[in-house]
PDB file of C-alpha atoms in Angstrom:
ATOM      1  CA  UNK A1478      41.882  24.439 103.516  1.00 53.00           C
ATOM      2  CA  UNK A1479      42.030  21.565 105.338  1.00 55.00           C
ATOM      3  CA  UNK A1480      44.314  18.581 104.742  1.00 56.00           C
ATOM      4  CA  UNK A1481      41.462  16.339 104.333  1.00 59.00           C
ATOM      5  CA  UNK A1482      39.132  18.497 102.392  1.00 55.00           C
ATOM      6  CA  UNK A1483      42.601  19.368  99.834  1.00 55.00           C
ATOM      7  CA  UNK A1484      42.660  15.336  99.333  1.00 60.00           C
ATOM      8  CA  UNK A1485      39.289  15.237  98.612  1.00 56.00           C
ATOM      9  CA  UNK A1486      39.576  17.974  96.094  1.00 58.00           C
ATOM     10  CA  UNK A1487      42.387  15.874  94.408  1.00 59.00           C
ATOM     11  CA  UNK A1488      40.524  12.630  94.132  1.00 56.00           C
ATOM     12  CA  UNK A1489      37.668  14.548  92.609  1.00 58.00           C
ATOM     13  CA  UNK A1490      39.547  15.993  90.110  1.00 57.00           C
ATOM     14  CA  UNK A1491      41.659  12.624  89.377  1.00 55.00           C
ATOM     15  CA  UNK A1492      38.479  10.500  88.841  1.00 53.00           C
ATOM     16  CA  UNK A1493      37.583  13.278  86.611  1.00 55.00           C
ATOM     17  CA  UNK A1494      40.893  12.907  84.889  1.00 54.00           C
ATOM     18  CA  UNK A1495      40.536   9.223  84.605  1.00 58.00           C
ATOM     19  CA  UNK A1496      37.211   9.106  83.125  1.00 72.00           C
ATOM     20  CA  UNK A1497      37.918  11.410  80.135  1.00 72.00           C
ATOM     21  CA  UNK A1498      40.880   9.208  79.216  1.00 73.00           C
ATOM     22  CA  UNK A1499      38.495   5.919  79.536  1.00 73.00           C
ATOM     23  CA  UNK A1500      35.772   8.184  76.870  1.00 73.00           C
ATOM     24  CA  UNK A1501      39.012   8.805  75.007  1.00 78.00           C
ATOM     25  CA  UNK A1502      40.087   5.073  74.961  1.00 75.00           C
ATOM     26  CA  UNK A1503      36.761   3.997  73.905  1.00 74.00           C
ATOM     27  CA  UNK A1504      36.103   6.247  71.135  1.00 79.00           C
ATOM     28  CA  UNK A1505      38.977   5.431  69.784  1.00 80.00           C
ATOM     29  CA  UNK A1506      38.451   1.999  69.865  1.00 79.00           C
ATOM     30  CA  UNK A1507      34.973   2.206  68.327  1.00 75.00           C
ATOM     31  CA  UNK A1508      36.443   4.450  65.657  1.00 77.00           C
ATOM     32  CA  UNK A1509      38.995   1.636  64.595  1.00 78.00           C
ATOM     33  CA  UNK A1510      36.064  -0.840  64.874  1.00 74.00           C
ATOM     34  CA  UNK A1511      33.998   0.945  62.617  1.00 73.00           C
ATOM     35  CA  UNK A1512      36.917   1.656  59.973  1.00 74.00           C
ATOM     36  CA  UNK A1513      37.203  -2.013  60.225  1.00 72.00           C
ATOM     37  CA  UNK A1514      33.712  -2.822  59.662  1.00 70.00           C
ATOM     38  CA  UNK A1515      33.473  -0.098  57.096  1.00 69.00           C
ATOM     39  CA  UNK A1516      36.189  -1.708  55.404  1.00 66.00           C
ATOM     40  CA  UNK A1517      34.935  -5.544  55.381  1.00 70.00           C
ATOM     41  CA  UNK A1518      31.564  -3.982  54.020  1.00 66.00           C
ATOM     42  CA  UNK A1519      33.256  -2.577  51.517  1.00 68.00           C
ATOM     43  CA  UNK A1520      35.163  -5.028  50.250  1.00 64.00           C
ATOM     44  CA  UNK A1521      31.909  -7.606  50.719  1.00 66.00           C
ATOM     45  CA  UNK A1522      29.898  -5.085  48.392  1.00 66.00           C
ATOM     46  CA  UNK A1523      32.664  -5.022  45.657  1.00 70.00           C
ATOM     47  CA  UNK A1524      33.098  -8.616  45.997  1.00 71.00           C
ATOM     48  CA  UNK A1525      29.599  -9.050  45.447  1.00 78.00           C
ATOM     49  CA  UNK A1526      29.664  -6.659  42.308  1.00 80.00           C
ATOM     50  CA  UNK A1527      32.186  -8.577  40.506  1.00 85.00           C
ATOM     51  CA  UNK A1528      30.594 -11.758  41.412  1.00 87.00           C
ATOM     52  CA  UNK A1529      27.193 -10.727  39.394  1.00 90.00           C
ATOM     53  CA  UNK A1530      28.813  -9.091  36.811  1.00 92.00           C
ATOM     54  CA  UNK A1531      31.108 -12.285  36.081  1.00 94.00           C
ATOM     55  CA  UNK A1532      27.666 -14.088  36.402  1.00 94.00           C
ATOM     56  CA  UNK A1533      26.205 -11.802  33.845  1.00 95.00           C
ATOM     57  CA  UNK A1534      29.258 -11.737  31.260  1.00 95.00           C
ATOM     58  CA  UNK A1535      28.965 -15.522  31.456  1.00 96.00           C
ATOM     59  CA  UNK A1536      25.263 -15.494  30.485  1.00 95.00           C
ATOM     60  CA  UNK A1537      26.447 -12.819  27.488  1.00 96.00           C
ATOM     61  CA  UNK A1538      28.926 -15.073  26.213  1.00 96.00           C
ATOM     62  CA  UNK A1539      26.567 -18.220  26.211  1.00 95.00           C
ATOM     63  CA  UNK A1540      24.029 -16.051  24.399  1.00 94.00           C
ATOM     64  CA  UNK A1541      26.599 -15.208  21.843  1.00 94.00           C
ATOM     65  CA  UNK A1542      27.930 -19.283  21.424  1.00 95.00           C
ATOM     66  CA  UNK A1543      23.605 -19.921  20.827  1.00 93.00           C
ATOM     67  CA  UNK A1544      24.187 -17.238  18.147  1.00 93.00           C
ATOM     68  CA  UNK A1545      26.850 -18.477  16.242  1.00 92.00           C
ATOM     69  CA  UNK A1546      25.494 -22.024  16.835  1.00 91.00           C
ATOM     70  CA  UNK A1547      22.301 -20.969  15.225  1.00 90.00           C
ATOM     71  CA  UNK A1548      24.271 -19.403  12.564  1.00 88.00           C
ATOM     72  CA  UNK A1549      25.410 -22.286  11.168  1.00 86.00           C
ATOM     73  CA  UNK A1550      22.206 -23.507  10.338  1.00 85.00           C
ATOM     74  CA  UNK A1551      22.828 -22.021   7.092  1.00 80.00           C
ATOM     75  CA  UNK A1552      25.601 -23.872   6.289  1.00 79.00           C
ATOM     76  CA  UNK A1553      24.423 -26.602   4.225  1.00 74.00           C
ATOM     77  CA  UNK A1554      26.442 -26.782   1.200  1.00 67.00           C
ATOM     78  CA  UNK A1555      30.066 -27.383   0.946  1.00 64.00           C
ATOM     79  CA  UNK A1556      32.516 -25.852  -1.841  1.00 61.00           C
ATOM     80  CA  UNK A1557      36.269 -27.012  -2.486  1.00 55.00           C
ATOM     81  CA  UNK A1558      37.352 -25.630   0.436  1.00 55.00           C
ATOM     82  CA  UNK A1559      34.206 -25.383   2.319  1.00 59.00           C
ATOM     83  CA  UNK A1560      33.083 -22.510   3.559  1.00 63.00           C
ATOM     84  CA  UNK A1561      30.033 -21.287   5.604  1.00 68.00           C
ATOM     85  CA  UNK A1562      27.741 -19.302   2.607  1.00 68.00           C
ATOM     86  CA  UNK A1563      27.548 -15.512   2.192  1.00 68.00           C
ATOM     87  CA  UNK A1564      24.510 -15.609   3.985  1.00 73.00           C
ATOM     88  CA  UNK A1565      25.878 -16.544   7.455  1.00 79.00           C
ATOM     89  CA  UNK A1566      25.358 -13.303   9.726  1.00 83.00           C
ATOM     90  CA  UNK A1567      28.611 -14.030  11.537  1.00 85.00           C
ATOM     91  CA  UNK A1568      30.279 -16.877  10.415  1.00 84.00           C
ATOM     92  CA  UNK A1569      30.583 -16.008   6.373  1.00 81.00           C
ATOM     93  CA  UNK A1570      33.852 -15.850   4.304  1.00 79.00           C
ATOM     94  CA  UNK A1571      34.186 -12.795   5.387  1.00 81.00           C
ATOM     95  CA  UNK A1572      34.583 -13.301   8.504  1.00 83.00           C
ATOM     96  CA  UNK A1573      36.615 -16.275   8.552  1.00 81.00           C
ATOM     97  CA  UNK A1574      39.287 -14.029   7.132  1.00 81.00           C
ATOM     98  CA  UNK A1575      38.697 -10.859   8.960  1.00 83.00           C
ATOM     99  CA  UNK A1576      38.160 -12.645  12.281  1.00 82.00           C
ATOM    100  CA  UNK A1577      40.937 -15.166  12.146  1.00 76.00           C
ATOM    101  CA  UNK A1578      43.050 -16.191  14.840  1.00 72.00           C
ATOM    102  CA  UNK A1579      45.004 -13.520  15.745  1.00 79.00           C
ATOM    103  CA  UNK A1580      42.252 -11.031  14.920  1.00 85.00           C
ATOM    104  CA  UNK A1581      38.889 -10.277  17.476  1.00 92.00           C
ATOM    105  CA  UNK A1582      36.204  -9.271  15.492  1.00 87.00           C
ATOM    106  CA  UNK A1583      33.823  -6.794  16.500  1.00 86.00           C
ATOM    107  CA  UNK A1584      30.359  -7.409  15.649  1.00 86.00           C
ATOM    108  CA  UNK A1585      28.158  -4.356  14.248  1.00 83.00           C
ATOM    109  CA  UNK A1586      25.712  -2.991  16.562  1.00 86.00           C
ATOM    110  CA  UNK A1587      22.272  -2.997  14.872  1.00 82.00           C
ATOM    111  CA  UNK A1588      20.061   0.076  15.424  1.00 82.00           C
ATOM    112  CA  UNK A1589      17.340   0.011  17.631  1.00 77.00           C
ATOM    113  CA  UNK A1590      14.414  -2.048  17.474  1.00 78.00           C
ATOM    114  CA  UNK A1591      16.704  -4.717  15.476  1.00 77.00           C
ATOM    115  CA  UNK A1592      19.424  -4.848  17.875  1.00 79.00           C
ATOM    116  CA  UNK A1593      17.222  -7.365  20.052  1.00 84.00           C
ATOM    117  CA  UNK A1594      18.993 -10.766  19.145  1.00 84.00           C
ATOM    118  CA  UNK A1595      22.015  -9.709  17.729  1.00 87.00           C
ATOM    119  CA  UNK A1596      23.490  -6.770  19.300  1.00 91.00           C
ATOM    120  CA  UNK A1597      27.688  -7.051  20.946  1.00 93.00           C
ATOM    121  CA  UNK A1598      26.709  -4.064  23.115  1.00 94.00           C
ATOM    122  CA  UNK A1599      24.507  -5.117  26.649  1.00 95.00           C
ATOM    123  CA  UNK A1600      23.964  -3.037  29.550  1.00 94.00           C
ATOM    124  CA  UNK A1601      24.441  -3.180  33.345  1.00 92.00           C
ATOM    125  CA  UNK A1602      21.499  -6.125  33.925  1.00 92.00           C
ATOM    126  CA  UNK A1603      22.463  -8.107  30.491  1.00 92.00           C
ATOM    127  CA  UNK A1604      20.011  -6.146  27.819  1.00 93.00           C
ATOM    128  CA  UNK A1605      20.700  -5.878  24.626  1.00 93.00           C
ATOM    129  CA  UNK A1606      21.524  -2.263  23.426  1.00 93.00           C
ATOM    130  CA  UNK A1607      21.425  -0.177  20.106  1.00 91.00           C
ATOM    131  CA  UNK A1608      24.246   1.956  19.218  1.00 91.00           C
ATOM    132  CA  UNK A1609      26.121   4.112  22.046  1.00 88.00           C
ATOM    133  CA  UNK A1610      24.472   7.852  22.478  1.00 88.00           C
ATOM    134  CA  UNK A1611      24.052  10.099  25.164  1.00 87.00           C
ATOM    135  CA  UNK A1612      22.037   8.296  26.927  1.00 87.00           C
ATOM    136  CA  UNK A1613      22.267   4.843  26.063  1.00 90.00           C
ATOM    137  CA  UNK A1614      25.443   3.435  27.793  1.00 92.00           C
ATOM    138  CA  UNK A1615      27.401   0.732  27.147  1.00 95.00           C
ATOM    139  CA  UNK A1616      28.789  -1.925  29.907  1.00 95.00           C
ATOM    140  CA  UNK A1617      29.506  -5.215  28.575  1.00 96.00           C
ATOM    141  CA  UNK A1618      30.751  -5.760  24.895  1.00 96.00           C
ATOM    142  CA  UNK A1619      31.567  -9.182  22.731  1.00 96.00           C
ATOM    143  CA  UNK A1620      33.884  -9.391  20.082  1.00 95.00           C
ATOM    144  CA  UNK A1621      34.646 -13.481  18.586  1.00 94.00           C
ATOM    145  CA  UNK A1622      36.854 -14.545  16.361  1.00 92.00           C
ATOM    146  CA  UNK A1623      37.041 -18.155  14.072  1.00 90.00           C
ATOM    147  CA  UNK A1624      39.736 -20.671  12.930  1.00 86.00           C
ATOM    148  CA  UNK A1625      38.589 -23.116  10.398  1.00 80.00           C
ATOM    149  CA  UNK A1626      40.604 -26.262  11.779  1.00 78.00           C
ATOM    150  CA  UNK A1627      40.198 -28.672   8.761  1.00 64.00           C
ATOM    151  CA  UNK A1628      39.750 -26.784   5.535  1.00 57.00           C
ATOM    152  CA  UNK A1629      39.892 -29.880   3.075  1.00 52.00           C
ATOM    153  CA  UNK A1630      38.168 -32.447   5.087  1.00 49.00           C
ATOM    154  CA  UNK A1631      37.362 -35.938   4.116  1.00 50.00           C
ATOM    155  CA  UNK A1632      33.863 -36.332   5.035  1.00 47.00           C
ATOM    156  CA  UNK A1633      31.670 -33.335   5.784  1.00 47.00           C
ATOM    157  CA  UNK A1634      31.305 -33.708   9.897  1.00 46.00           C
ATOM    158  CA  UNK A1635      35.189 -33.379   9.767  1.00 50.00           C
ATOM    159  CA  UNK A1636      34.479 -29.144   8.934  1.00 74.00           C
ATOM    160  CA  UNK A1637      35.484 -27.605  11.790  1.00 82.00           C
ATOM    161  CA  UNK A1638      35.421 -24.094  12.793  1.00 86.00           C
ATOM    162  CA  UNK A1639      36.629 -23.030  16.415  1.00 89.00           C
ATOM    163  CA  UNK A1640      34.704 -19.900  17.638  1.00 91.00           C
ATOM    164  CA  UNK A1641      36.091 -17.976  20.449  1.00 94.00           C
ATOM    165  CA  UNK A1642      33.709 -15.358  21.914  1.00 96.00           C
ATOM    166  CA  UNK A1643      35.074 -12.837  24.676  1.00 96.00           C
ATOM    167  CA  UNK A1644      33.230 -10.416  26.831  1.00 97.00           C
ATOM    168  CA  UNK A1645      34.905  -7.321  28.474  1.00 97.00           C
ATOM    169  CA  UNK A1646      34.128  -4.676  30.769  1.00 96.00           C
ATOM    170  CA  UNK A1647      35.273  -2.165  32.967  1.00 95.00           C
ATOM    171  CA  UNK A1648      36.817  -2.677  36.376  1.00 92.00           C
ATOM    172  CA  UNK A1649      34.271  -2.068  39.381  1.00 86.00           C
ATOM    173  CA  UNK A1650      36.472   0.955  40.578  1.00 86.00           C
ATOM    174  CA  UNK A1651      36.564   2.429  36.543  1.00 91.00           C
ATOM    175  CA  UNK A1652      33.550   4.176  34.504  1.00 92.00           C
ATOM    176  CA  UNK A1653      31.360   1.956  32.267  1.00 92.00           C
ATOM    177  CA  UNK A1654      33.179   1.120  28.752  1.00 94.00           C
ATOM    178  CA  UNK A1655      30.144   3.510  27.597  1.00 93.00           C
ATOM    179  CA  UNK A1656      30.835   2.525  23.918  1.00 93.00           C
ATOM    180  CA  UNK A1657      31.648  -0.678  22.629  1.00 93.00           C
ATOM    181  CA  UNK A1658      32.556   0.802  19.204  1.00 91.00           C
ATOM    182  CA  UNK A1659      35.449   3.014  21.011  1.00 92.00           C
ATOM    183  CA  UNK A1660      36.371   1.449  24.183  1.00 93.00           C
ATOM    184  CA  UNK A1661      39.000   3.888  26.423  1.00 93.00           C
ATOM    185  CA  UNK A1662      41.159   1.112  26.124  1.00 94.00           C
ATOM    186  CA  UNK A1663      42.006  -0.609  23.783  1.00 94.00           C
ATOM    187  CA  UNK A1664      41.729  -4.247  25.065  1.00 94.00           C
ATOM    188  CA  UNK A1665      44.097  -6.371  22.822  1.00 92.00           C
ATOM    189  CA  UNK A1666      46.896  -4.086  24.582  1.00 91.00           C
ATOM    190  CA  UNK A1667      48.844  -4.794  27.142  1.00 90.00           C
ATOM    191  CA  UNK A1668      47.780  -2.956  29.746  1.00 92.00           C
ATOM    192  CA  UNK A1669      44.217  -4.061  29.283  1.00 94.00           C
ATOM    193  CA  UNK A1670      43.528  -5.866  32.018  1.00 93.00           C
ATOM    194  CA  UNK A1671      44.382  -2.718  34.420  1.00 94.00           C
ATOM    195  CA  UNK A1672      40.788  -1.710  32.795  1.00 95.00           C
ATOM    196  CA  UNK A1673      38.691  -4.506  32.362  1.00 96.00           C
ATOM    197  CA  UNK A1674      37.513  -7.547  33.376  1.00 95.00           C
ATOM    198  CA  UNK A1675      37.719 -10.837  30.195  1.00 97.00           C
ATOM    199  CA  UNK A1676      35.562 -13.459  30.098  1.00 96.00           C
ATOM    200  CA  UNK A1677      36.359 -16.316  27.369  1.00 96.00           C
ATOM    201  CA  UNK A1678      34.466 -19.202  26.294  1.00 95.00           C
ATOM    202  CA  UNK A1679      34.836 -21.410  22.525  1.00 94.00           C
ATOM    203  CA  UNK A1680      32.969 -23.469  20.837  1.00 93.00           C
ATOM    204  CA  UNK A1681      33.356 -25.537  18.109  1.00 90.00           C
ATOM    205  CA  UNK A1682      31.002 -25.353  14.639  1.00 88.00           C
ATOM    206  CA  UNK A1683      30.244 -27.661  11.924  1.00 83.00           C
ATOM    207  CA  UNK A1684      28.009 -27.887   8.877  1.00 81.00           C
ATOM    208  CA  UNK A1685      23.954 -28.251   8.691  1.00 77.00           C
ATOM    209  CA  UNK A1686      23.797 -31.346   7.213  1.00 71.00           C
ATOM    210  CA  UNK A1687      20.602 -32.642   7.708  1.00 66.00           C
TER     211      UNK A1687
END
């Protein structure tokens, strides 16, 4: 072969060479650009996620301030110390002992159709829910608890009650809580907030004295 045609040959083969290492270069450059944009879309959808769930526990725990707000409509008579009446839904004796300050109470989850306005237990776009079954799942849940802050007041508007209402649910990379009644977790522990997300708002309460 002839010197010339033998250089030829080589060139050939080394622009060959050099053009499979440029496909090379750039697939592996579009393959870290796409894990990179894979990765900021993920972490744009989760963030978005949490965002409307945090927007949706906060309009849960609102609702559930309203309720105990309207709850103490009833309270129109004061005792020695005063008390909101037996007939208080969430706010009675009761309560203010079982729900006291170191104690979340759990609200009971009415069966269905007279869970709507009063039911702890909401799903995944903020409805109210009946009692957890196969398929009926749980996603947010509220539990409250009270502290009467002046038991033997002077004047009637000086009955205070502090309400504390929480929501939970589960992290975005966790199932659903599915049950509000048995949580997988429970969340006074310590290790709760490896599970779910809190949300805590308070209000204060006081007599119907018109």
């Amino acid at each position: 072969m002839r010197p010339t045609l033998l250089r030829a040959s080589r060139a050939r083969r080394d622009a060959r060479g050099y053009t499979a290492v440029e496909v090379l270069i750039a697939m592996t450059m579009f393959a870290i650009g796409a894990a990179g944009v894979i990765g900021m879309q993920r972490v744009a959808i989760q963030g978005s996620l949490d965002a409307r769930r945090f927007d949706l526990a906060n309009s849960i725990a609102h609702e559930w301030v309203h309720r105990l707000e309207r709850d103490t409509m009833r309270w129109t008579v004061l005792g020695s110390p005063p008390a909101p009446p037996i007939t208080a839904q969430w706010i009675n004796p009761t309560a203010l002992t079982s729900c006291s300050a170191a104690t979340w109470c759990k609200p009971t989850i009415p069966a269905s159709p007279t869970h709507i306005g009063s039911s702890p237990a909401f799903d995944t776009l903020g409805r109210e829910l009946p009692p957890a079954t196969p398929t009926i799942h749980h996603v947010f849940c509220v539990q409250y608890r009270l502290r009467q802050l002046a038991p033997t007041p002077i004047a009637p508007s000086s009955t205070i009650i502090r309400a504390e209402v929480r929501v939970f649910w589960a992290r975005s990379e966790l199932q659903p809580i599915d049950n509000c009644d048995t949580p997988p977790v429970n969340p006074d522990g310590v290790t709760a907030i490896n599970t779910y997300h809190f949300l805590h708002t308070a209000v204060t309460l006081r007599p119907n004295t018109l």
